[in-house]
Amino acid sequence: MKRRDFLRTSAVATSGLALPWSAALASITSRRVVILGAGLAGLAAAWELVQAGHEVVVLEAQTRPGGRVLTLREGFAPGLFAEAGAMFFTDHAQYLMRLVQHFGIPYESIFAPSLPYAHGDALFHLQGRRLRVTPDGDVDWPYELTAEERKLGPFGIVNKYLFSAFAGMDAPVSGTLPDWLLEQDDKTLLEFAAERGASPGAQKMIRHGNWFGARSDTASAASTLTADLAAIQDVAPLAFVGGSDVLPRAMASQLGQRIRYGAEAVRIEQGRENVEVVVRSVGRQDRVVADRVVCAIPFPVLRDIEVAPALSPAKQAVVNGLQYHCVTRVFLQMRQRFWENEGVAGNASTDLAIGEVQQQPPIRTQAQGDRAILEAHARWDGEPPALEGMAEDERLHYVLEEMAKVHPGVGRYFEGWQSKNWQGDRWARGAYSLYRPGQISSWLPEASRQEGRIHFAGEHTSIFNTTMEGAVESGVRAAREIDEG
Ligand SMILES: Cc1cc2nc3c(=O)[nH]c(=O)nc-3n(C[C@H](O)[C@H](O)[C@H](O)COP(=O)(O)OP(=O)(O)OC[C@H]3O[C@@H](n4cnc5c(N)ncnc54)[C@H](O)[C@@H]3O)c2cc1C
């Protein structure tokens, strides 16, 4: 089967290297490189470049590394923490796994996708009804389904119309998309499912009965099949035992003083000999001169950075036009995992404005005792859900009321809350990139394309966009461009 060398990178070897990919970077000339952003993309680029003998400075506007890998630890009871950003990955994420293994970061599987009932009966709240699903139970799904779809239920429907498409086909591997996947760029995931026979009711089930449903009617199917479906196909979801931020923190501590925190890049000036970045820190402004820049910050933030001379019109159009998903996460601390007494999972898929319900932390430890966090995970990319425009107190009451529809009695166990709204985060301005139909073919190559001395990294420049894997892959790709170019 044909594989399109989509982003001019090649697949990493799957064995043999002691350090991730570094042997592939055979630098002759040491370059001075300034990296904008200490998210996973910037850190991966820095790590690679340092291994290859280059001189690196990372400018990070915040006082911590990790960007959208953000573990909230303060303000919860002992042993509890909440992932406000990235939480899950699988061992299909080969770039990420190499870093995880190199830095010895502990992780565990949550449960196998083939065992959706491992943490109790599955829960849904759809069309105004709470639905509890046992492995062999007969559920009256509130959608018009064919007799076969009714029997299959939500997990069977995803297997039949989506996962089965991968049988006998090439999988996407780091930087390359097989042709069959690229051909799905002209449609959404729901249109793809419809082509494969999904009834309108089954499409609604895919949209509201799965965590990836929020992107299924707006994003390119080439993107969702690659970043969401291929990533979880036939493997168990994994999570970091001590919180996702352990990985960027481990990388950052190795990079040490090469990272400047509280350093906001405000202007990039390219010249014939070098490139200069104007940096604003508390109380001062200075310049960092380098041979190359890796710009590893989200495009909505880049829009406000001056670039001289200006980026090409084609690149600027993508920087200005690329949309981002909106995500608001509300974390409710619970005195007890009371849902376990009922024999149901903490997690639930809903079509309520609170979105997906998730139990956190994803890996249970002794230290958290009987407590846990129930999270409302609202995602959208059009009209905002009701909770978005509310004042804090009003939002809490609303979320508690909605959560009670899924987990009756939640108010009795509620102890406190925190929330994270990614569109309001000035260093992200959105949760993750949204490539609409047609844009994986036309915009993604442009997003990742080098402009003179400026290289571009970040999840939004990878075929695994929206993921940690995409961020790491893009950082390695940018490092290679610099090392080889
Ligand atoms: C709600 C949510 C859930 C997610 N869930 C998952 C998941 O379960 N699994 C998964 O794999 N992925 C998940 N992701 C995606 C994952 O977190 C991202 O793809 C990845 O972390 C992005 O890394 P990055 O380096 O590209 O960007 P970022 O992490 O955004 O890093 C960019 C960095 O640049 C800094 N910066 C911005 N502007 C400037 C400036 N002017 N000067 C200097 N520094 C600047 C920022 O502070 C930030 O540290 C999720 C993301 C969100 C938001």
Coordinates of C-alpha atoms and ligand atoms in Angstrom, one line a residue:
M1 CA 0.0 0.0 0.0
K2 CA 1.2 3.5 -0.7
R3 CA 2.4 5.8 2.0
R4 CA 2.6 9.6 1.4
D5 CA 5.8 11.1 2.8
F6 CA 3.7 13.8 4.1
L7 CA 5.8 16.1 6.1
R8 CA 9.3 15.3 4.7
T9 CA 10.2 13.3 7.9
S10 CA 10.9 9.6 8.0
A11 CA 9.6 7.0 10.5
V12 CA 11.9 6.4 13.5
A13 CA 13.5 3.0 13.9
T14 CA 11.7 1.1 16.5
S15 CA 14.7 -0.4 18.3
G16 CA 18.4 0.1 19.0
L17 CA 18.9 3.7 20.1
A18 CA 19.9 4.4 23.7
L19 CA 18.7 8.0 23.3
P20 CA 15.7 9.0 21.3
W21 CA 16.7 9.5 17.7
S22 CA 19.9 11.4 18.6
A23 CA 22.0 9.0 16.6
A24 CA 20.1 10.1 13.5
L25 CA 21.2 13.7 14.1
A26 CA 24.8 13.7 12.9
S27 CA 25.7 17.4 13.3
I28 CA 28.9 18.8 11.7
T29 CA 28.3 22.4 12.6
S30 CA 27.1 23.5 15.9
R31 CA 24.3 26.1 15.6
R32 CA 22.8 28.6 18.1
V33 CA 19.1 27.9 18.3
V34 CA 16.5 29.8 20.2
I35 CA 13.3 27.9 20.9
L36 CA 10.0 29.7 21.7
G37 CA 7.9 27.7 24.2
A38 CA 8.8 25.0 26.7
G39 CA 5.8 22.8 25.9
L40 CA 6.5 19.2 24.8
A41 CA 7.3 20.4 21.3
G42 CA 9.9 23.0 22.4
L43 CA 11.3 20.6 25.0
A44 CA 11.7 17.8 22.5
A45 CA 13.4 20.1 19.9
A46 CA 15.7 21.4 22.6
W47 CA 16.5 17.9 23.9
E48 CA 17.4 16.7 20.4
L49 CA 19.5 19.7 19.5
V50 CA 21.5 19.5 22.7
Q51 CA 22.2 15.8 22.1
A52 CA 23.4 16.7 18.7
G53 CA 25.8 19.3 20.1
H54 CA 23.9 22.5 19.3
E55 CA 23.7 25.5 21.6
V56 CA 20.1 26.1 22.8
V57 CA 18.1 28.7 24.6
V58 CA 14.4 28.0 25.4
L59 CA 12.2 31.1 26.0
E60 CA 9.1 30.2 28.1
A61 CA 6.6 32.9 28.9
Q62 CA 5.3 31.1 32.0
T63 CA 7.2 30.1 35.1
R64 CA 6.8 26.4 34.5
P65 CA 7.5 23.9 31.6
G66 CA 4.8 21.8 29.9
G67 CA 2.3 24.2 28.4
R68 CA -0.8 22.3 27.8
V69 CA 0.5 19.4 29.8
L70 CA -0.8 20.9 33.1
T71 CA -1.4 18.8 36.3
L72 CA -3.3 20.7 38.9
R73 CA -2.0 19.7 42.3
E74 CA -2.6 22.6 44.6
G75 CA -6.0 23.0 46.3
F76 CA -7.0 19.3 46.3
A77 CA -6.9 16.9 49.2
P78 CA -3.8 14.7 49.7
G79 CA -3.2 12.2 46.9
L80 CA -5.6 14.0 44.5
F81 CA -4.7 15.8 41.4
A82 CA -6.4 16.7 38.1
E83 CA -5.1 16.8 34.6
A84 CA -6.3 20.1 33.1
G85 CA -4.6 19.2 29.8
A86 CA -3.2 16.0 28.3
M87 CA -4.1 12.8 30.2
F88 CA -4.1 9.7 28.0
F89 CA -1.7 8.2 25.5
T90 CA -1.1 4.7 24.1
D91 CA 2.0 2.8 23.2
H92 CA 1.3 3.5 19.5
A93 CA 2.8 7.0 20.4
Q94 CA 6.3 6.0 19.5
Y95 CA 8.0 9.4 19.8
L96 CA 6.4 10.0 23.2
M97 CA 7.1 6.5 24.4
R98 CA 10.8 6.9 23.6
L99 CA 11.0 9.9 25.8
V100 CA 8.9 8.2 28.5
Q101 CA 11.2 5.3 28.5
H102 CA 14.4 7.3 28.4
F103 CA 13.3 9.4 31.4
G104 CA 11.9 6.4 33.2
I105 CA 8.5 8.0 33.8
P106 CA 6.0 5.5 35.4
Y107 CA 2.8 4.9 33.6
E108 CA -0.1 2.4 33.8
S109 CA -2.9 1.2 31.7
I110 CA -6.4 2.5 32.5
F111 CA -8.3 -0.4 31.0
A112 CA -8.4 -2.2 27.7
P113 CA -10.8 -0.7 25.1
S114 CA -12.3 -4.2 24.8
L115 CA -13.2 -4.0 28.5
P116 CA -15.4 -0.9 28.8
Y117 CA -17.0 -2.4 31.9
A118 CA -13.8 -2.9 33.9
H119 CA -14.7 0.0 36.3
G120 CA -18.4 -0.9 36.7
D121 CA -21.4 -0.6 34.3
A122 CA -20.9 2.0 31.6
L123 CA -23.0 5.2 32.0
F124 CA -24.5 7.5 29.4
H125 CA -26.9 10.4 29.6
L126 CA -28.4 10.9 26.1
Q127 CA -31.6 12.7 25.0
G128 CA -32.6 13.4 28.6
R129 CA -32.2 9.9 29.8
R130 CA -29.7 8.2 32.1
L131 CA -28.6 4.9 30.6
R132 CA -26.8 2.2 32.5
V133 CA -25.2 -0.4 30.3
T134 CA -24.2 -3.9 31.5
P135 CA -22.1 -6.2 29.3
D136 CA -25.1 -8.3 28.2
G137 CA -27.9 -5.8 29.0
D138 CA -30.5 -4.7 26.5
V139 CA -30.6 -0.9 26.4
D140 CA -33.3 1.1 24.8
W141 CA -31.0 3.6 23.0
P142 CA -32.8 6.9 22.3
Y143 CA -31.8 7.0 18.6
E144 CA -33.4 5.5 15.5
L145 CA -31.0 2.6 14.9
T146 CA -31.2 -0.5 12.7
A147 CA -31.8 -3.8 14.5
E148 CA -28.2 -4.7 14.1
E149 CA -26.9 -1.3 15.4
R150 CA -29.3 -1.6 18.4
K151 CA -27.7 -4.9 19.3
L152 CA -24.2 -3.6 18.7
G153 CA -24.6 -0.6 21.1
P154 CA -22.1 2.3 21.2
F155 CA -18.9 0.2 21.4
G156 CA -20.0 -2.2 18.6
I157 CA -21.0 0.7 16.4
V158 CA -17.6 2.2 16.7
N159 CA -16.0 -1.1 15.9
K160 CA -18.2 -1.8 12.9
Y161 CA -18.0 1.6 11.2
L162 CA -14.7 3.0 12.3
F163 CA -12.1 0.6 13.7
S164 CA -12.9 -2.0 11.0
A165 CA -11.6 0.5 8.4
F166 CA -8.0 -0.1 9.7
A167 CA -8.1 -3.9 9.0
G168 CA -5.4 -4.8 6.5
M169 CA -4.5 -1.1 5.9
D170 CA -1.3 0.8 6.7
A171 CA -1.4 2.7 9.9
P172 CA -0.2 6.3 10.2
V173 CA 3.4 6.4 11.4
S174 CA 5.2 9.5 12.6
G175 CA 5.2 12.1 9.8
T176 CA 3.7 9.9 7.1
L177 CA 0.1 9.3 6.2
P178 CA -0.9 6.4 4.1
D179 CA -2.9 7.4 1.0
W180 CA -6.1 5.8 2.1
L181 CA -6.1 8.1 5.2
L182 CA -5.2 11.2 3.3
E183 CA -8.1 10.5 1.0
Q184 CA -10.5 10.9 4.0
D185 CA -9.5 14.6 4.3
D186 CA -12.5 15.8 2.3
K187 CA -15.0 14.7 4.9
T188 CA -15.7 14.5 8.6
L189 CA -15.6 11.4 10.7
L190 CA -19.4 11.2 10.7
E191 CA -19.5 11.4 6.9
F192 CA -16.9 8.7 6.8
A193 CA -19.1 6.5 9.1
A194 CA -22.1 7.3 6.9
E195 CA -20.2 6.1 3.8
R196 CA -19.5 2.8 5.6
G197 CA -23.2 2.3 6.3
A198 CA -23.8 4.1 9.7
S199 CA -27.5 5.2 10.0
P200 CA -28.2 8.7 11.1
G201 CA -29.0 7.3 14.6
A202 CA -25.7 5.5 14.7
Q203 CA -23.9 8.7 13.7
K204 CA -25.6 10.4 16.7
M205 CA -24.4 7.6 18.9
I206 CA -20.8 8.1 17.6
R207 CA -21.1 11.9 18.2
H208 CA -22.4 11.8 21.7
G209 CA -21.4 8.3 23.0
N210 CA -17.6 8.7 22.8
W211 CA -14.9 11.1 24.0
F212 CA -13.8 11.7 20.4
G213 CA -17.3 12.5 19.3
A214 CA -16.9 16.3 19.8
R215 CA -14.6 16.4 16.8
S216 CA -16.5 14.0 14.7
D217 CA -18.8 16.4 12.9
T218 CA -16.4 19.3 12.3
A219 CA -12.8 18.1 12.0
S220 CA -11.2 16.3 8.9
A221 CA -11.7 12.5 9.1
A222 CA -8.0 12.2 8.1
S223 CA -7.2 14.0 11.4
T224 CA -9.6 12.2 13.6
L225 CA -8.9 8.8 12.2
T226 CA -5.1 9.4 12.7
A227 CA -4.9 11.3 16.0
D228 CA -7.9 9.7 17.8
L229 CA -8.9 6.3 16.3
A230 CA -5.5 4.9 15.1
A231 CA -4.0 5.9 18.4
I232 CA -6.3 3.8 20.5
Q233 CA -6.9 0.9 18.1
D234 CA -6.3 -2.5 19.7
V235 CA -4.3 -1.0 22.7
A236 CA -5.1 0.0 26.2
P237 CA -5.1 3.7 27.1
L238 CA -2.2 4.7 29.4
A239 CA -1.7 7.5 31.9
F240 CA 1.2 8.7 33.9
V241 CA 1.0 7.5 37.5
G242 CA 2.3 10.6 39.1
G243 CA 0.6 13.1 36.8
S244 CA 1.3 14.1 33.1
D245 CA 3.6 17.0 34.1
V246 CA 6.2 14.6 35.4
L247 CA 7.5 14.2 31.8
P248 CA 8.0 17.8 30.8
R249 CA 9.5 18.5 34.3
A250 CA 12.0 15.7 33.9
M251 CA 13.0 17.0 30.5
A252 CA 13.2 20.6 31.7
S253 CA 15.4 19.7 34.7
Q254 CA 17.9 18.1 32.3
L255 CA 17.9 21.2 30.2
G256 CA 18.5 23.3 33.3
Q257 CA 19.6 26.9 32.7
R258 CA 19.1 26.6 29.0
I259 CA 15.4 27.4 29.7
R260 CA 14.6 31.0 30.5
Y261 CA 11.2 31.2 32.3
G262 CA 9.1 34.3 32.5
A263 CA 10.5 35.2 29.1
E264 CA 7.9 36.2 26.5
A265 CA 9.0 36.4 22.8
V266 CA 7.4 39.5 21.3
R267 CA 9.2 40.0 18.0
I268 CA 11.3 37.9 15.6
E269 CA 13.6 39.6 13.2
Q270 CA 15.3 37.6 10.4
G271 CA 18.5 38.9 8.8
R272 CA 20.9 37.5 6.3
E273 CA 23.4 36.4 8.9
N274 CA 21.2 35.5 11.9
V275 CA 17.8 35.9 13.5
E276 CA 17.0 37.9 16.6
V277 CA 14.2 37.4 19.1
V278 CA 13.0 40.3 21.2
V279 CA 12.2 39.0 24.7
R280 CA 10.0 40.7 27.4
S281 CA 10.7 39.6 31.0
V282 CA 9.5 41.3 34.1
G283 CA 10.9 44.8 34.1
R284 CA 13.2 44.5 31.1
Q285 CA 13.4 43.8 27.4
D286 CA 16.3 42.2 25.6
R287 CA 17.3 40.4 22.5
V288 CA 18.6 36.8 21.9
V289 CA 20.6 36.3 18.7
A290 CA 20.7 32.9 17.1
D291 CA 21.3 31.1 13.8
R292 CA 17.8 29.5 13.9
V293 CA 14.5 29.8 15.7
V294 CA 12.1 27.0 16.5
C295 CA 8.7 28.6 17.0
A296 CA 6.8 26.0 19.2
I297 CA 3.9 28.1 20.3
P298 CA 0.3 27.8 19.3
F299 CA -0.8 29.8 16.3
P300 CA -3.4 31.9 18.1
V301 CA -0.5 33.2 20.3
L302 CA 1.8 33.6 17.3
R303 CA -0.7 36.0 15.7
D304 CA 0.3 38.6 18.2
I305 CA 4.1 38.2 17.7
E306 CA 5.7 40.6 15.2
V307 CA 7.7 38.9 12.5
A308 CA 10.0 40.9 10.3
P309 CA 10.2 40.6 7.4
A310 CA 6.6 39.3 7.5
L311 CA 5.8 35.6 7.0
S312 CA 4.8 34.5 3.5
P313 CA 1.1 35.2 2.7
A314 CA 0.4 31.5 2.5
K315 CA 1.9 30.8 5.9
Q316 CA 0.3 33.9 7.5
A317 CA -3.1 32.8 6.1
V318 CA -2.8 29.5 8.0
V319 CA -1.5 31.2 11.2
N320 CA -4.5 33.5 11.1
G321 CA -7.0 31.0 10.0
L322 CA -6.3 27.8 11.9
Q323 CA -9.1 27.2 14.5
Y324 CA -8.7 25.7 17.9
H325 CA -11.2 23.5 19.9
C326 CA -12.6 25.1 23.0
V327 CA -12.4 23.1 26.2
T328 CA -13.6 24.0 29.7
R329 CA -12.9 21.5 32.5
V330 CA -14.6 21.7 35.9
F331 CA -13.1 19.5 38.6
L332 CA -15.4 18.6 41.6
Q333 CA -13.7 17.1 44.6
M334 CA -15.7 14.2 46.0
R335 CA -15.4 12.9 49.6
Q336 CA -16.2 9.4 48.4
R337 CA -16.3 7.4 45.1
F338 CA -20.0 6.9 45.9
W339 CA -20.8 5.7 42.3
E340 CA -18.9 2.5 43.1
N341 CA -21.6 1.5 45.6
E342 CA -24.0 1.5 42.7
G343 CA -21.6 -0.6 40.6
V344 CA -21.2 2.1 37.8
A345 CA -18.1 3.7 36.4
G346 CA -17.3 7.3 37.4
N347 CA -16.8 8.1 33.7
A348 CA -19.8 8.8 31.4
S349 CA -20.6 10.0 27.9
T350 CA -23.3 12.6 27.7
D351 CA -25.0 15.1 25.4
L352 CA -25.4 17.5 28.3
A353 CA -23.6 20.9 28.3
I354 CA -21.1 19.5 30.8
G355 CA -19.9 17.1 28.1
E356 CA -17.9 14.0 29.1
V357 CA -17.7 13.0 32.8
Q358 CA -14.3 11.7 33.8
Q359 CA -12.9 10.4 37.1
Q360 CA -9.5 11.8 38.1
P361 CA -6.8 11.1 38.8
P362 CA -6.8 8.5 36.0
I363 CA -4.7 6.1 37.9
R364 CA -5.9 5.3 41.5
T365 CA -3.3 5.4 44.3
Q366 CA -3.4 4.5 48.0
A367 CA -2.7 8.1 48.8
Q368 CA -6.1 9.4 47.6
G369 CA -8.0 7.1 49.9
D370 CA -11.7 7.1 49.2
R371 CA -11.7 10.5 47.6
A372 CA -11.7 11.3 43.8
I373 CA -12.4 14.1 41.4
L374 CA -15.4 14.0 39.1
E375 CA -14.7 16.2 36.1
A376 CA -17.1 17.8 33.6
H377 CA -15.2 18.1 30.3
A378 CA -17.0 20.4 27.9
R379 CA -15.7 20.6 24.3
W380 CA -17.0 22.6 21.4
D381 CA -16.0 24.5 18.3
G382 CA -19.1 26.4 17.5
E383 CA -21.8 27.8 19.7
P384 CA -20.5 27.7 23.3
P385 CA -22.4 25.5 25.8
A386 CA -24.5 27.1 28.5
L387 CA -21.8 27.0 31.2
E388 CA -19.3 29.0 29.3
G389 CA -20.9 32.5 29.7
M390 CA -21.7 32.0 33.4
A391 CA -20.1 33.7 36.5
E392 CA -18.1 31.3 38.6
D393 CA -20.7 30.6 41.3
E394 CA -23.5 30.2 38.7
R395 CA -21.3 27.8 36.8
L396 CA -20.7 25.6 39.8
H397 CA -24.4 25.3 40.6
Y398 CA -25.1 24.5 37.0
V399 CA -22.4 21.8 36.8
L400 CA -23.5 20.3 40.1
E401 CA -27.1 20.1 38.8
E402 CA -26.1 18.6 35.5
M403 CA -23.7 16.2 37.2
A404 CA -26.5 15.0 39.4
K405 CA -28.4 13.8 36.3
V406 CA -25.5 11.5 35.7
H407 CA -24.5 10.7 39.3
P408 CA -27.5 11.3 41.5
G409 CA -26.4 12.4 45.0
V410 CA -23.3 14.2 43.9
G411 CA -24.1 17.2 46.0
R412 CA -23.9 15.2 49.3
Y413 CA -20.2 14.2 48.6
F414 CA -19.1 17.5 47.0
E415 CA -16.2 19.3 48.9
G416 CA -14.8 21.9 46.5
W417 CA -13.9 22.7 42.9
Q418 CA -11.5 24.2 40.4
S419 CA -11.8 24.8 36.7
K420 CA -9.7 25.5 33.6
N421 CA -10.8 27.3 30.6
W422 CA -8.3 26.9 27.7
Q423 CA -9.6 29.6 25.4
G424 CA -9.0 32.1 28.2
D425 CA -5.4 30.9 28.8
R426 CA -3.3 33.7 27.2
W427 CA -0.5 31.3 26.3
A428 CA -2.7 28.8 24.5
R429 CA -5.9 30.6 23.4
G430 CA -7.6 27.3 22.7
A431 CA -7.2 23.6 23.6
Y432 CA -5.8 22.1 20.4
S433 CA -5.8 22.7 16.7
L434 CA -8.9 21.9 14.6
Y435 CA -8.1 21.0 10.9
R436 CA -11.4 21.1 9.1
P437 CA -12.1 18.9 6.0
G438 CA -9.6 19.6 3.3
Q439 CA -7.1 21.4 5.6
I440 CA -4.9 18.4 6.4
S441 CA -3.9 18.3 2.7
S442 CA -3.8 22.1 2.1
W443 CA -2.9 23.7 5.4
L444 CA -0.9 21.2 7.5
P445 CA 2.1 21.1 5.1
E446 CA 2.1 24.9 5.2
A447 CA 1.8 25.1 9.0
S448 CA 5.0 23.0 9.4
R449 CA 7.0 24.6 6.5
Q450 CA 10.2 26.4 7.5
E451 CA 10.4 30.1 6.6
G452 CA 14.0 31.2 6.2
R453 CA 15.7 30.8 9.6
I454 CA 12.4 30.0 11.4
H455 CA 11.2 26.4 12.0
F456 CA 7.8 25.6 13.2
A457 CA 6.9 22.9 15.8
G458 CA 3.9 22.2 18.0
E459 CA 1.0 19.7 17.9
H460 CA -0.6 21.9 15.2
T461 CA 2.2 21.1 12.8
S462 CA 1.9 17.3 13.1
I463 CA -0.4 14.6 11.5
F464 CA -0.9 13.6 15.2
N465 CA -2.3 17.1 15.9
T466 CA -4.2 17.4 19.2
T467 CA -1.8 15.0 21.0
M468 CA 1.4 14.9 23.0
E469 CA 2.7 12.5 20.4
G470 CA 2.2 15.2 17.8
A471 CA 4.0 17.8 19.9
V472 CA 7.0 15.6 20.4
E473 CA 7.1 14.4 16.8
S474 CA 7.1 18.0 15.6
G475 CA 9.9 19.0 17.9
V476 CA 12.1 16.2 16.6
R477 CA 11.2 17.1 13.0
A478 CA 12.2 20.7 13.6
A479 CA 15.5 19.6 15.2
R480 CA 16.3 17.5 12.2
E481 CA 15.6 20.3 9.8
I482 CA 18.1 22.4 11.7
D483 CA 20.7 19.7 12.1
E484 CA 20.5 18.7 8.4
G485 CA 19.9 22.0 6.8
Ligands
LIG1 C1 -8.0 19.9 27.6 C2 -6.9 19.2 26.9 C3 -6.9 17.8 26.9 C4 -5.9 17.1 26.2 N1 -5.9 15.8 26.3 C5 -4.8 15.1 25.7 C6 -4.7 13.7 25.9 O1 -5.4 13.1 26.7 N2 -3.7 13.1 25.3 C7 -2.8 13.7 24.5 O2 -1.9 13.1 23.9 N3 -2.9 15.1 24.3 C8 -3.9 15.8 24.9 N4 -4.0 17.1 24.7 C9 -3.1 17.8 23.8 C10 -1.7 18.0 24.3 O3 -1.7 18.6 25.6 C11 -1.0 19.0 23.4 O4 -1.1 18.5 22.0 C12 0.5 19.2 23.7 O5 0.7 19.4 25.0 C13 0.9 20.5 23.0 O6 2.3 20.8 23.2 P1 3.0 22.0 22.4 O7 4.4 22.0 22.8 O8 2.7 21.9 20.9 O9 2.2 23.3 22.9 P2 2.1 23.9 24.3 O10 2.0 22.8 25.3 O11 0.9 24.9 24.3 O12 3.4 24.7 24.5 C14 3.6 26.0 24.1 C15 4.4 26.8 25.1 O13 4.7 28.1 24.6 C16 4.6 29.0 25.6 N5 4.4 30.3 25.0 C17 3.3 30.8 24.4 N6 3.5 32.0 24.0 C18 4.8 32.3 24.2 C19 5.6 33.5 24.0 N7 5.2 34.5 23.3 N8 6.9 33.4 24.4 C20 7.4 32.4 25.0 N9 6.7 31.3 25.3 C21 5.4 31.3 24.9 C22 3.4 28.5 26.5 O14 3.5 29.0 27.8 C23 3.7 27.0 26.4 O15 4.4 26.5 27.5 C24 -4.9 17.8 25.5 C25 -4.9 19.2 25.5 C26 -5.9 19.9 26.2 C27 -5.8 21.4 26.2

